[in-house]
């Protein structure tokens, strides 16, 4: 005769083991997402896709007839960005514990060996480059230049030494739309470069606002961000200058039509007005938060709009 208690204990034990296994899998996946900085990968994916879409549209090619190129471009760009971010985590593991937003990364907690993180980064970059190779040489070269600028020029060189590190780091952040365009048309249209400039100019006000909010963390980590070295007053002036530089860029995107031109102009003026109005706010951190949130909405709206106006 069977023992009901023993059966119940066994069932409970199996259920607990299953729950533990599921939790462990979730934890591993969460750690992987943190290592590749999935937020950065996703935001860059938007700009990559927009560049790809516009290249197909203006070259008169069908999206559905080029799904292979779309796949190689999206996968390739995402993988090289993820790999670059993993290497960034590997390099910064000695200072990440000093900052609240990075102290829980697997490279800091010791959940993942540093050599494995480095290996993961190299592997992802290699796979991403292989995918891009199936598009065009131009896209492949631009992708590798993006990796070089982020890993070498930013992470290994300027981040800990120069107050201009944000501007230098903006090069890699502006590359994704170029990759997307080049994957379809290796002879980069002036509009492709306008997208590059748009992304390059957008980044300093976005990251300076973030740096203002995290100024004490950057100070503790010894990273010479602009607010740390020059203070809030100078940083706010720099933010407004960079936002003002966005004003003429829509002129170079007139192929997208008057509705987009109007929308982009309104977004640019709105950002500048918010920044100027912010001088009436005595709380600099609150001002920085408003500018940071606006920058995120700006990026999403303007790049999604680029796709939508071609469908109307």
PDB file of C-alpha atoms in Angstrom:
ATOM      1  CA  UNK A   1       0.000   0.000   0.000  1.00  0.00           C
ATOM      2  CA  UNK A   2       1.386   3.406  -0.926  1.00  0.00           C
ATOM      3  CA  UNK A   3       2.253   6.044   1.638  1.00  0.00           C
ATOM      4  CA  UNK A   4       0.150   9.185   0.980  1.00  0.00           C
ATOM      5  CA  UNK A   5       2.489  11.333   3.032  1.00  0.00           C
ATOM      6  CA  UNK A   6       5.541  10.141   1.102  1.00  0.00           C
ATOM      7  CA  UNK A   7       3.723  10.801  -2.161  1.00  0.00           C
ATOM      8  CA  UNK A   8       2.774  14.278  -0.973  1.00  0.00           C
ATOM      9  CA  UNK A   9       6.324  15.032   0.125  1.00  0.00           C
ATOM     10  CA  UNK A  10       7.680  13.860  -3.225  1.00  0.00           C
ATOM     11  CA  UNK A  11       5.170  15.994  -5.105  1.00  0.00           C
ATOM     12  CA  UNK A  12       6.068  19.019  -3.002  1.00  0.00           C
ATOM     13  CA  UNK A  13       9.766  18.400  -3.536  1.00  0.00           C
ATOM     14  CA  UNK A  14       9.341  18.050  -7.299  1.00  0.00           C
ATOM     15  CA  UNK A  15       7.242  21.201  -7.410  1.00  0.00           C
ATOM     16  CA  UNK A  16       9.839  23.121  -5.427  1.00  0.00           C
ATOM     17  CA  UNK A  17      12.628  21.862  -7.695  1.00  0.00           C
ATOM     18  CA  UNK A  18      10.658  22.854 -10.778  1.00  0.00           C
ATOM     19  CA  UNK A  19      10.008  26.308  -9.345  1.00  0.00           C
ATOM     20  CA  UNK A  20      13.666  26.696  -8.465  1.00  0.00           C
ATOM     21  CA  UNK A  21      14.698  25.686 -12.009  1.00  0.00           C
ATOM     22  CA  UNK A  22      12.268  28.175 -13.540  1.00  0.00           C
ATOM     23  CA  UNK A  23      13.525  30.931 -11.242  1.00  0.00           C
ATOM     24  CA  UNK A  24      17.112  30.108 -12.162  1.00  0.00           C
ATOM     25  CA  UNK A  25      16.319  30.245 -15.889  1.00  0.00           C
ATOM     26  CA  UNK A  26      14.605  33.606 -15.403  1.00  0.00           C
ATOM     27  CA  UNK A  27      17.622  34.876 -13.482  1.00  0.00           C
ATOM     28  CA  UNK A  28      20.034  33.743 -16.204  1.00  0.00           C
ATOM     29  CA  UNK A  29      17.943  35.437 -18.883  1.00  0.00           C
ATOM     30  CA  UNK A  30      17.724  38.621 -16.810  1.00  0.00           C
ATOM     31  CA  UNK A  31      21.500  38.608 -16.358  1.00  0.00           C
ATOM     32  CA  UNK A  32      22.002  38.139 -20.100  1.00  0.00           C
ATOM     33  CA  UNK A  33      19.691  41.080 -20.837  1.00  0.00           C
ATOM     34  CA  UNK A  34      21.675  43.206 -18.394  1.00  0.00           C
ATOM     35  CA  UNK A  35      25.001  42.215 -19.932  1.00  0.00           C
ATOM     36  CA  UNK A  36      23.959  43.229 -23.447  1.00  0.00           C
ATOM     37  CA  UNK A  37      22.116  46.345 -22.207  1.00  0.00           C
ATOM     38  CA  UNK A  38      18.859  45.426 -23.902  1.00  0.00           C
ATOM     39  CA  UNK A  39      17.491  48.967 -23.524  1.00  0.00           C
ATOM     40  CA  UNK A  40      20.298  50.350 -25.678  1.00  0.00           C
ATOM     41  CA  UNK A  41      19.884  47.530 -28.194  1.00  0.00           C
ATOM     42  CA  UNK A  42      16.147  48.210 -28.531  1.00  0.00           C
ATOM     43  CA  UNK A  43      16.464  51.978 -28.899  1.00  0.00           C
ATOM     44  CA  UNK A  44      19.138  51.600 -31.568  1.00  0.00           C
ATOM     45  CA  UNK A  45      16.989  49.021 -33.318  1.00  0.00           C
ATOM     46  CA  UNK A  46      14.362  51.717 -33.923  1.00  0.00           C
ATOM     47  CA  UNK A  47      16.838  53.989 -35.706  1.00  0.00           C
ATOM     48  CA  UNK A  48      18.388  51.101 -37.650  1.00  0.00           C
ATOM     49  CA  UNK A  49      14.993  49.994 -38.927  1.00  0.00           C
ATOM     50  CA  UNK A  50      14.030  53.555 -39.872  1.00  0.00           C
ATOM     51  CA  UNK A  51      17.209  53.924 -41.937  1.00  0.00           C
ATOM     52  CA  UNK A  52      16.527  50.585 -43.610  1.00  0.00           C
ATOM     53  CA  UNK A  53      12.881  51.412 -44.294  1.00  0.00           C
ATOM     54  CA  UNK A  54      13.653  54.808 -45.801  1.00  0.00           C
ATOM     55  CA  UNK A  55      16.376  53.355 -48.029  1.00  0.00           C
ATOM     56  CA  UNK A  56      13.912  50.797 -49.381  1.00  0.00           C
ATOM     57  CA  UNK A  57      11.236  53.458 -49.846  1.00  0.00           C
ATOM     58  CA  UNK A  58      13.357  55.989 -51.708  1.00  0.00           C
ATOM     59  CA  UNK A  59      15.058  53.355 -53.863  1.00  0.00           C
ATOM     60  CA  UNK A  60      11.662  52.048 -54.915  1.00  0.00           C
ATOM     61  CA  UNK A  61      12.131  48.583 -53.434  1.00  0.00           C
ATOM     62  CA  UNK A  62       9.507  46.447 -51.739  1.00  0.00           C
ATOM     63  CA  UNK A  63       9.818  45.709 -48.045  1.00  0.00           C
ATOM     64  CA  UNK A  64       8.241  42.263 -48.399  1.00  0.00           C
ATOM     65  CA  UNK A  65      10.558  41.343 -51.267  1.00  0.00           C
ATOM     66  CA  UNK A  66      13.593  42.135 -49.126  1.00  0.00           C
ATOM     67  CA  UNK A  67      12.757  40.352 -45.901  1.00  0.00           C
ATOM     68  CA  UNK A  68      16.106  38.558 -46.018  1.00  0.00           C
ATOM     69  CA  UNK A  69      17.948  41.894 -46.016  1.00  0.00           C
ATOM     70  CA  UNK A  70      15.689  43.144 -43.232  1.00  0.00           C
ATOM     71  CA  UNK A  71      16.488  40.085 -41.120  1.00  0.00           C
ATOM     72  CA  UNK A  72      20.252  40.238 -41.696  1.00  0.00           C
ATOM     73  CA  UNK A  73      20.308  43.961 -40.947  1.00  0.00           C
ATOM     74  CA  UNK A  74      18.192  43.842 -37.805  1.00  0.00           C
ATOM     75  CA  UNK A  75      19.950  40.750 -36.449  1.00  0.00           C
ATOM     76  CA  UNK A  76      23.426  41.935 -37.420  1.00  0.00           C
ATOM     77  CA  UNK A  77      23.125  45.439 -35.998  1.00  0.00           C
ATOM     78  CA  UNK A  78      21.486  44.178 -32.796  1.00  0.00           C
ATOM     79  CA  UNK A  79      24.215  41.595 -32.236  1.00  0.00           C
ATOM     80  CA  UNK A  80      27.150  43.968 -32.735  1.00  0.00           C
ATOM     81  CA  UNK A  81      25.532  46.519 -30.424  1.00  0.00           C
ATOM     82  CA  UNK A  82      24.840  43.830 -27.816  1.00  0.00           C
ATOM     83  CA  UNK A  83      28.415  42.561 -28.106  1.00  0.00           C
ATOM     84  CA  UNK A  84      29.850  46.054 -27.734  1.00  0.00           C
ATOM     85  CA  UNK A  85      27.723  46.629 -24.633  1.00  0.00           C
ATOM     86  CA  UNK A  86      28.905  43.333 -23.126  1.00  0.00           C
ATOM     87  CA  UNK A  87      32.528  44.415 -23.596  1.00  0.00           C
ATOM     88  CA  UNK A  88      31.655  47.775 -22.036  1.00  0.00           C
ATOM     89  CA  UNK A  89      30.339  45.866 -19.001  1.00  0.00           C
ATOM     90  CA  UNK A  90      33.548  43.832 -18.902  1.00  0.00           C
ATOM     91  CA  UNK A  91      35.755  46.942 -18.956  1.00  0.00           C
ATOM     92  CA  UNK A  92      33.697  48.929 -16.439  1.00  0.00           C
ATOM     93  CA  UNK A  93      33.305  46.154 -13.870  1.00  0.00           C
ATOM     94  CA  UNK A  94      35.808  47.922 -11.583  1.00  0.00           C
ATOM     95  CA  UNK A  95      33.708  51.103 -11.286  1.00  0.00           C
ATOM     96  CA  UNK A  96      30.136  49.900 -11.809  1.00  0.00           C
ATOM     97  CA  UNK A  97      29.778  49.005  -8.134  1.00  0.00           C
ATOM     98  CA  UNK A  98      30.079  52.702  -7.315  1.00  0.00           C
ATOM     99  CA  UNK A  99      26.893  53.630  -9.175  1.00  0.00           C
ATOM    100  CA  UNK A 100      23.352  52.697  -8.140  1.00  0.00           C
ATOM    101  CA  UNK A 101      22.154  52.044 -11.692  1.00  0.00           C
ATOM    102  CA  UNK A 102      25.033  49.653 -12.455  1.00  0.00           C
ATOM    103  CA  UNK A 103      25.908  48.029  -9.128  1.00  0.00           C
ATOM    104  CA  UNK A 104      23.566  45.075  -9.705  1.00  0.00           C
ATOM    105  CA  UNK A 105      25.103  44.062 -13.032  1.00  0.00           C
ATOM    106  CA  UNK A 106      26.275  40.414 -13.164  1.00  0.00           C
ATOM    107  CA  UNK A 107      29.845  41.602 -13.753  1.00  0.00           C
ATOM    108  CA  UNK A 108      29.701  43.424 -10.412  1.00  0.00           C
ATOM    109  CA  UNK A 109      27.875  40.815  -8.337  1.00  0.00           C
ATOM    110  CA  UNK A 110      30.177  38.059  -9.574  1.00  0.00           C
ATOM    111  CA  UNK A 111      27.360  35.953 -11.009  1.00  0.00           C
ATOM    112  CA  UNK A 112      29.219  35.804 -14.323  1.00  0.00           C
ATOM    113  CA  UNK A 113      32.977  35.449 -14.761  1.00  0.00           C
ATOM    114  CA  UNK A 114      34.560  38.460 -16.515  1.00  0.00           C
ATOM    115  CA  UNK A 115      36.291  36.273 -19.112  1.00  0.00           C
ATOM    116  CA  UNK A 116      32.921  34.824 -20.101  1.00  0.00           C
ATOM    117  CA  UNK A 117      31.487  38.318 -20.545  1.00  0.00           C
ATOM    118  CA  UNK A 118      34.419  39.262 -22.767  1.00  0.00           C
ATOM    119  CA  UNK A 119      33.993  36.066 -24.750  1.00  0.00           C
ATOM    120  CA  UNK A 120      30.264  36.728 -25.112  1.00  0.00           C
ATOM    121  CA  UNK A 121      30.945  40.225 -26.420  1.00  0.00           C
ATOM    122  CA  UNK A 122      33.449  39.016 -29.013  1.00  0.00           C
ATOM    123  CA  UNK A 123      31.134  36.192 -30.094  1.00  0.00           C
ATOM    124  CA  UNK A 124      28.136  38.496 -30.544  1.00  0.00           C
ATOM    125  CA  UNK A 125      30.165  41.019 -32.522  1.00  0.00           C
ATOM    126  CA  UNK A 126      31.499  38.232 -34.737  1.00  0.00           C
ATOM    127  CA  UNK A 127      28.010  36.857 -35.414  1.00  0.00           C
ATOM    128  CA  UNK A 128      26.621  40.328 -36.039  1.00  0.00           C
ATOM    129  CA  UNK A 129      29.382  41.110 -38.515  1.00  0.00           C
ATOM    130  CA  UNK A 130      28.656  37.851 -40.324  1.00  0.00           C
ATOM    131  CA  UNK A 131      24.972  38.763 -40.666  1.00  0.00           C
ATOM    132  CA  UNK A 132      25.825  42.246 -41.963  1.00  0.00           C
ATOM    133  CA  UNK A 133      28.201  40.678 -44.462  1.00  0.00           C
ATOM    134  CA  UNK A 134      25.127  39.210 -46.188  1.00  0.00           C
ATOM    135  CA  UNK A 135      23.856  42.746 -46.883  1.00  0.00           C
ATOM    136  CA  UNK A 136      26.567  45.075 -48.239  1.00  0.00           C
ATOM    137  CA  UNK A 137      30.224  45.728 -47.602  1.00  0.00           C
ATOM    138  CA  UNK A 138      29.346  49.307 -46.701  1.00  0.00           C
ATOM    139  CA  UNK A 139      26.975  48.235 -43.918  1.00  0.00           C
ATOM    140  CA  UNK A 140      29.575  45.782 -42.598  1.00  0.00           C
ATOM    141  CA  UNK A 141      32.339  48.393 -42.497  1.00  0.00           C
ATOM    142  CA  UNK A 142      30.072  50.990 -40.879  1.00  0.00           C
ATOM    143  CA  UNK A 143      29.012  48.421 -38.288  1.00  0.00           C
ATOM    144  CA  UNK A 144      32.633  47.653 -37.399  1.00  0.00           C
ATOM    145  CA  UNK A 145      33.427  51.368 -37.231  1.00  0.00           C
ATOM    146  CA  UNK A 146      30.564  51.701 -34.769  1.00  0.00           C
ATOM    147  CA  UNK A 147      32.030  48.906 -32.650  1.00  0.00           C
ATOM    148  CA  UNK A 148      35.473  50.535 -32.751  1.00  0.00           C
ATOM    149  CA  UNK A 149      34.131  53.953 -31.769  1.00  0.00           C
ATOM    150  CA  UNK A 150      32.133  52.574 -28.826  1.00  0.00           C
ATOM    151  CA  UNK A 151      34.618  50.057 -27.481  1.00  0.00           C
ATOM    152  CA  UNK A 152      37.908  51.814 -28.222  1.00  0.00           C
ATOM    153  CA  UNK A 153      37.263  55.536 -28.616  1.00  0.00           C
ATOM    154  CA  UNK A 154      34.629  55.738 -25.883  1.00  0.00           C
ATOM    155  CA  UNK A 155      34.908  52.865 -23.389  1.00  0.00           C
ATOM    156  CA  UNK A 156      38.681  52.326 -23.360  1.00  0.00           C
ATOM    157  CA  UNK A 157      39.862  55.873 -24.025  1.00  0.00           C
ATOM    158  CA  UNK A 158      37.652  58.913 -23.517  1.00  0.00           C
ATOM    159  CA  UNK A 159      35.086  57.802 -20.912  1.00  0.00           C
ATOM    160  CA  UNK A 160      37.456  58.066 -17.946  1.00  0.00           C
ATOM    161  CA  UNK A 161      39.787  60.744 -19.282  1.00  0.00           C
ATOM    162  CA  UNK A 162      37.925  63.438 -21.225  1.00  0.00           C
ATOM    163  CA  UNK A 163      35.005  65.692 -20.404  1.00  0.00           C
ATOM    164  CA  UNK A 164      34.115  65.410 -24.096  1.00  0.00           C
ATOM    165  CA  UNK A 165      33.513  61.664 -23.643  1.00  0.00           C
ATOM    166  CA  UNK A 166      29.782  62.085 -24.330  1.00  0.00           C
ATOM    167  CA  UNK A 167      30.413  63.747 -27.688  1.00  0.00           C
ATOM    168  CA  UNK A 168      32.922  61.078 -28.694  1.00  0.00           C
ATOM    169  CA  UNK A 169      30.505  58.361 -27.594  1.00  0.00           C
ATOM    170  CA  UNK A 170      27.804  59.938 -29.740  1.00  0.00           C
ATOM    171  CA  UNK A 171      29.594  58.728 -32.872  1.00  0.00           C
ATOM    172  CA  UNK A 172      28.707  55.097 -32.188  1.00  0.00           C
ATOM    173  CA  UNK A 173      25.157  56.020 -31.204  1.00  0.00           C
ATOM    174  CA  UNK A 174      24.648  57.793 -34.535  1.00  0.00           C
ATOM    175  CA  UNK A 175      25.819  54.832 -36.632  1.00  0.00           C
ATOM    176  CA  UNK A 176      22.695  52.539 -36.544  1.00  0.00           C
ATOM    177  CA  UNK A 177      20.563  54.473 -39.099  1.00  0.00           C
ATOM    178  CA  UNK A 178      23.585  54.511 -41.415  1.00  0.00           C
ATOM    179  CA  UNK A 179      23.885  50.734 -41.088  1.00  0.00           C
ATOM    180  CA  UNK A 180      20.209  50.358 -41.925  1.00  0.00           C
ATOM    181  CA  UNK A 181      20.454  52.570 -44.993  1.00  0.00           C
ATOM    182  CA  UNK A 182      23.740  51.087 -46.195  1.00  0.00           C
ATOM    183  CA  UNK A 183      22.345  47.549 -45.975  1.00  0.00           C
ATOM    184  CA  UNK A 184      20.008  48.498 -48.825  1.00  0.00           C
ATOM    185  CA  UNK A 185      21.982  51.192 -50.616  1.00  0.00           C
ATOM    186  CA  UNK A 186      25.743  51.242 -50.198  1.00  0.00           C
ATOM    187  CA  UNK A 187      25.901  54.628 -51.935  1.00  0.00           C
ATOM    188  CA  UNK A 188      24.708  56.578 -48.932  1.00  0.00           C
ATOM    189  CA  UNK A 189      22.167  59.242 -49.840  1.00  0.00           C
ATOM    190  CA  UNK A 190      22.506  62.689 -48.189  1.00  0.00           C
ATOM    191  CA  UNK A 191      19.364  61.819 -46.219  1.00  0.00           C
ATOM    192  CA  UNK A 192      21.223  58.922 -44.620  1.00  0.00           C
ATOM    193  CA  UNK A 193      23.846  61.362 -43.375  1.00  0.00           C
ATOM    194  CA  UNK A 194      21.084  63.666 -42.125  1.00  0.00           C
ATOM    195  CA  UNK A 195      19.843  60.773 -39.979  1.00  0.00           C
ATOM    196  CA  UNK A 196      23.392  60.292 -38.697  1.00  0.00           C
ATOM    197  CA  UNK A 197      23.684  63.980 -37.796  1.00  0.00           C
ATOM    198  CA  UNK A 198      20.256  63.948 -36.142  1.00  0.00           C
ATOM    199  CA  UNK A 199      21.273  61.055 -33.909  1.00  0.00           C
ATOM    200  CA  UNK A 200      24.684  62.567 -33.188  1.00  0.00           C
ATOM    201  CA  UNK A 201      23.219  65.915 -32.093  1.00  0.00           C
ATOM    202  CA  UNK A 202      20.395  64.298 -30.081  1.00  0.00           C
ATOM    203  CA  UNK A 203      22.725  62.369 -27.779  1.00  0.00           C
ATOM    204  CA  UNK A 204      24.620  65.097 -25.852  1.00  0.00           C
ATOM    205  CA  UNK A 205      21.484  66.801 -24.449  1.00  0.00           C
ATOM    206  CA  UNK A 206      20.010  63.382 -23.661  1.00  0.00           C
ATOM    207  CA  UNK A 207      23.062  62.082 -21.798  1.00  0.00           C
ATOM    208  CA  UNK A 208      23.961  65.404 -20.173  1.00  0.00           C
ATOM    209  CA  UNK A 209      20.479  65.462 -18.632  1.00  0.00           C
ATOM    210  CA  UNK A 210      21.021  61.910 -17.386  1.00  0.00           C
ATOM    211  CA  UNK A 211      24.448  62.870 -16.034  1.00  0.00           C
ATOM    212  CA  UNK A 212      22.932  65.755 -14.084  1.00  0.00           C
ATOM    213  CA  UNK A 213      20.542  63.341 -12.397  1.00  0.00           C
ATOM    214  CA  UNK A 214      23.380  60.904 -11.640  1.00  0.00           C
ATOM    215  CA  UNK A 215      26.113  63.459 -11.007  1.00  0.00           C
ATOM    216  CA  UNK A 216      27.160  62.139  -7.589  1.00  0.00           C
ATOM    217  CA  UNK A 217      27.409  58.591  -8.913  1.00  0.00           C
ATOM    218  CA  UNK A 218      29.633  59.699 -11.786  1.00  0.00           C
ATOM    219  CA  UNK A 219      31.707  61.739  -9.340  1.00  0.00           C
ATOM    220  CA  UNK A 220      32.171  58.703  -7.094  1.00  0.00           C
ATOM    221  CA  UNK A 221      33.195  56.594 -10.079  1.00  0.00           C
ATOM    222  CA  UNK A 222      35.702  59.205 -11.231  1.00  0.00           C
ATOM    223  CA  UNK A 223      34.064  59.680 -14.626  1.00  0.00           C
ATOM    224  CA  UNK A 224      34.603  63.270 -15.878  1.00  0.00           C
ATOM    225  CA  UNK A 225      31.074  63.909 -17.118  1.00  0.00           C
ATOM    226  CA  UNK A 226      30.290  67.540 -17.915  1.00  0.00           C
ATOM    227  CA  UNK A 227      28.166  68.190 -14.777  1.00  0.00           C
ATOM    228  CA  UNK A 228      30.936  66.727 -12.615  1.00  0.00           C
ATOM    229  CA  UNK A 229      33.689  68.871 -14.115  1.00  0.00           C
ATOM    230  CA  UNK A 230      31.875  72.071 -15.112  1.00  0.00           C
ATOM    231  CA  UNK A 231      28.804  72.093 -12.886  1.00  0.00           C
ATOM    232  CA  UNK A 232      25.076  72.330 -13.591  1.00  0.00           C
ATOM    233  CA  UNK A 233      25.037  75.913 -14.908  1.00  0.00           C
ATOM    234  CA  UNK A 234      27.485  75.162 -17.716  1.00  0.00           C
ATOM    235  CA  UNK A 235      25.832  71.823 -18.453  1.00  0.00           C
ATOM    236  CA  UNK A 236      22.426  73.464 -18.897  1.00  0.00           C
ATOM    237  CA  UNK A 237      23.908  75.932 -21.372  1.00  0.00           C
ATOM    238  CA  UNK A 238      25.517  73.081 -23.340  1.00  0.00           C
ATOM    239  CA  UNK A 239      22.227  71.186 -23.400  1.00  0.00           C
ATOM    240  CA  UNK A 240      20.397  74.190 -24.851  1.00  0.00           C
ATOM    241  CA  UNK A 241      23.087  74.701 -27.492  1.00  0.00           C
ATOM    242  CA  UNK A 242      22.851  71.087 -28.648  1.00  0.00           C
ATOM    243  CA  UNK A 243      19.051  71.224 -28.737  1.00  0.00           C
ATOM    244  CA  UNK A 244      19.260  74.426 -30.796  1.00  0.00           C
ATOM    245  CA  UNK A 245      21.538  72.622 -33.262  1.00  0.00           C
ATOM    246  CA  UNK A 246      18.634  70.266 -34.020  1.00  0.00           C
ATOM    247  CA  UNK A 247      16.542  73.125 -35.461  1.00  0.00           C
ATOM    248  CA  UNK A 248      17.945  73.152 -39.032  1.00  0.00           C
ATOM    249  CA  UNK A 249      18.181  69.360 -39.453  1.00  0.00           C
ATOM    250  CA  UNK A 250      14.567  68.838 -40.680  1.00  0.00           C
ATOM    251  CA  UNK A 251      15.441  70.965 -43.727  1.00  0.00           C
ATOM    252  CA  UNK A 252      17.631  68.092 -44.927  1.00  0.00           C
ATOM    253  CA  UNK A 253      14.727  65.671 -44.538  1.00  0.00           C
ATOM    254  CA  UNK A 254      12.270  67.491 -46.794  1.00  0.00           C
ATOM    255  CA  UNK A 255      11.849  64.350 -48.930  1.00  0.00           C
ATOM    256  CA  UNK A 256       9.694  63.055 -46.108  1.00  0.00           C
ATOM    257  CA  UNK A 257       7.131  65.764 -46.846  1.00  0.00           C
ATOM    258  CA  UNK A 258       5.742  68.901 -45.255  1.00  0.00           C
ATOM    259  CA  UNK A 259       3.800  67.107 -42.455  1.00  0.00           C
ATOM    260  CA  UNK A 260       7.015  65.503 -41.177  1.00  0.00           C
ATOM    261  CA  UNK A 261       8.894  68.792 -41.532  1.00  0.00           C
ATOM    262  CA  UNK A 262       6.252  70.520 -39.409  1.00  0.00           C
ATOM    263  CA  UNK A 263       6.235  67.739 -36.795  1.00  0.00           C
ATOM    264  CA  UNK A 264      10.039  67.671 -36.489  1.00  0.00           C
ATOM    265  CA  UNK A 265      10.168  71.446 -36.199  1.00  0.00           C
ATOM    266  CA  UNK A 266       7.501  71.469 -33.486  1.00  0.00           C
ATOM    267  CA  UNK A 267       9.391  68.773 -31.565  1.00  0.00           C
ATOM    268  CA  UNK A 268      12.644  70.737 -31.830  1.00  0.00           C
ATOM    269  CA  UNK A 269      11.100  74.018 -30.765  1.00  0.00           C
ATOM    270  CA  UNK A 270       9.202  72.285 -27.974  1.00  0.00           C
ATOM    271  CA  UNK A 271      12.418  70.830 -26.572  1.00  0.00           C
ATOM    272  CA  UNK A 272      14.165  74.198 -26.735  1.00  0.00           C
ATOM    273  CA  UNK A 273      11.242  76.017 -25.103  1.00  0.00           C
ATOM    274  CA  UNK A 274      11.116  73.404 -22.332  1.00  0.00           C
ATOM    275  CA  UNK A 275      14.826  73.930 -21.727  1.00  0.00           C
ATOM    276  CA  UNK A 276      14.557  77.713 -21.607  1.00  0.00           C
ATOM    277  CA  UNK A 277      11.466  77.552 -19.413  1.00  0.00           C
ATOM    278  CA  UNK A 278      13.421  75.247 -17.157  1.00  0.00           C
ATOM    279  CA  UNK A 279      15.542  78.158 -16.016  1.00  0.00           C
ATOM    280  CA  UNK A 280      12.515  79.252 -14.005  1.00  0.00           C
ATOM    281  CA  UNK A 281      12.663  75.950 -12.137  1.00  0.00           C
ATOM    282  CA  UNK A 282      15.000  76.262  -9.173  1.00  0.00           C
ATOM    283  CA  UNK A 283      15.393  72.488  -8.891  1.00  0.00           C
ATOM    284  CA  UNK A 284      18.086  71.540 -11.444  1.00  0.00           C
ATOM    285  CA  UNK A 285      17.456  67.823 -11.019  1.00  0.00           C
ATOM    286  CA  UNK A 286      13.755  68.278 -11.784  1.00  0.00           C
ATOM    287  CA  UNK A 287      14.715  70.283 -14.885  1.00  0.00           C
ATOM    288  CA  UNK A 288      17.119  67.543 -15.963  1.00  0.00           C
ATOM    289  CA  UNK A 289      14.432  64.896 -15.500  1.00  0.00           C
ATOM    290  CA  UNK A 290      12.008  66.839 -17.717  1.00  0.00           C
ATOM    291  CA  UNK A 291      14.660  67.217 -20.422  1.00  0.00           C
ATOM    292  CA  UNK A 292      15.613  63.555 -20.199  1.00  0.00           C
ATOM    293  CA  UNK A 293      12.030  62.312 -20.506  1.00  0.00           C
ATOM    294  CA  UNK A 294      11.391  64.677 -23.424  1.00  0.00           C
ATOM    295  CA  UNK A 295      14.491  63.396 -25.198  1.00  0.00           C
ATOM    296  CA  UNK A 296      13.218  59.804 -25.016  1.00  0.00           C
ATOM    297  CA  UNK A 297       9.794  60.745 -26.353  1.00  0.00           C
ATOM    298  CA  UNK A 298      11.419  62.865 -29.045  1.00  0.00           C
ATOM    299  CA  UNK A 299      13.535  60.004 -30.358  1.00  0.00           C
ATOM    300  CA  UNK A 300      10.646  57.550 -30.505  1.00  0.00           C
ATOM    301  CA  UNK A 301       8.170  59.951 -32.105  1.00  0.00           C
ATOM    302  CA  UNK A 302      10.479  61.343 -34.757  1.00  0.00           C
ATOM    303  CA  UNK A 303      11.813  57.979 -35.986  1.00  0.00           C
ATOM    304  CA  UNK A 304       8.425  56.281 -35.939  1.00  0.00           C
ATOM    305  CA  UNK A 305       7.021  59.266 -37.822  1.00  0.00           C
ATOM    306  CA  UNK A 306       9.652  58.779 -40.531  1.00  0.00           C
ATOM    307  CA  UNK A 307       8.180  55.379 -41.273  1.00  0.00           C
ATOM    308  CA  UNK A 308       4.549  56.402 -40.945  1.00  0.00           C
ATOM    309  CA  UNK A 309       4.726  59.349 -43.371  1.00  0.00           C
ATOM    310  CA  UNK A 310       5.919  57.004 -46.129  1.00  0.00           C
ATOM    311  CA  UNK A 311       2.794  54.877 -45.652  1.00  0.00           C
ATOM    312  CA  UNK A 312       0.345  57.725 -46.102  1.00  0.00           C
TER     313      UNK A 312
END
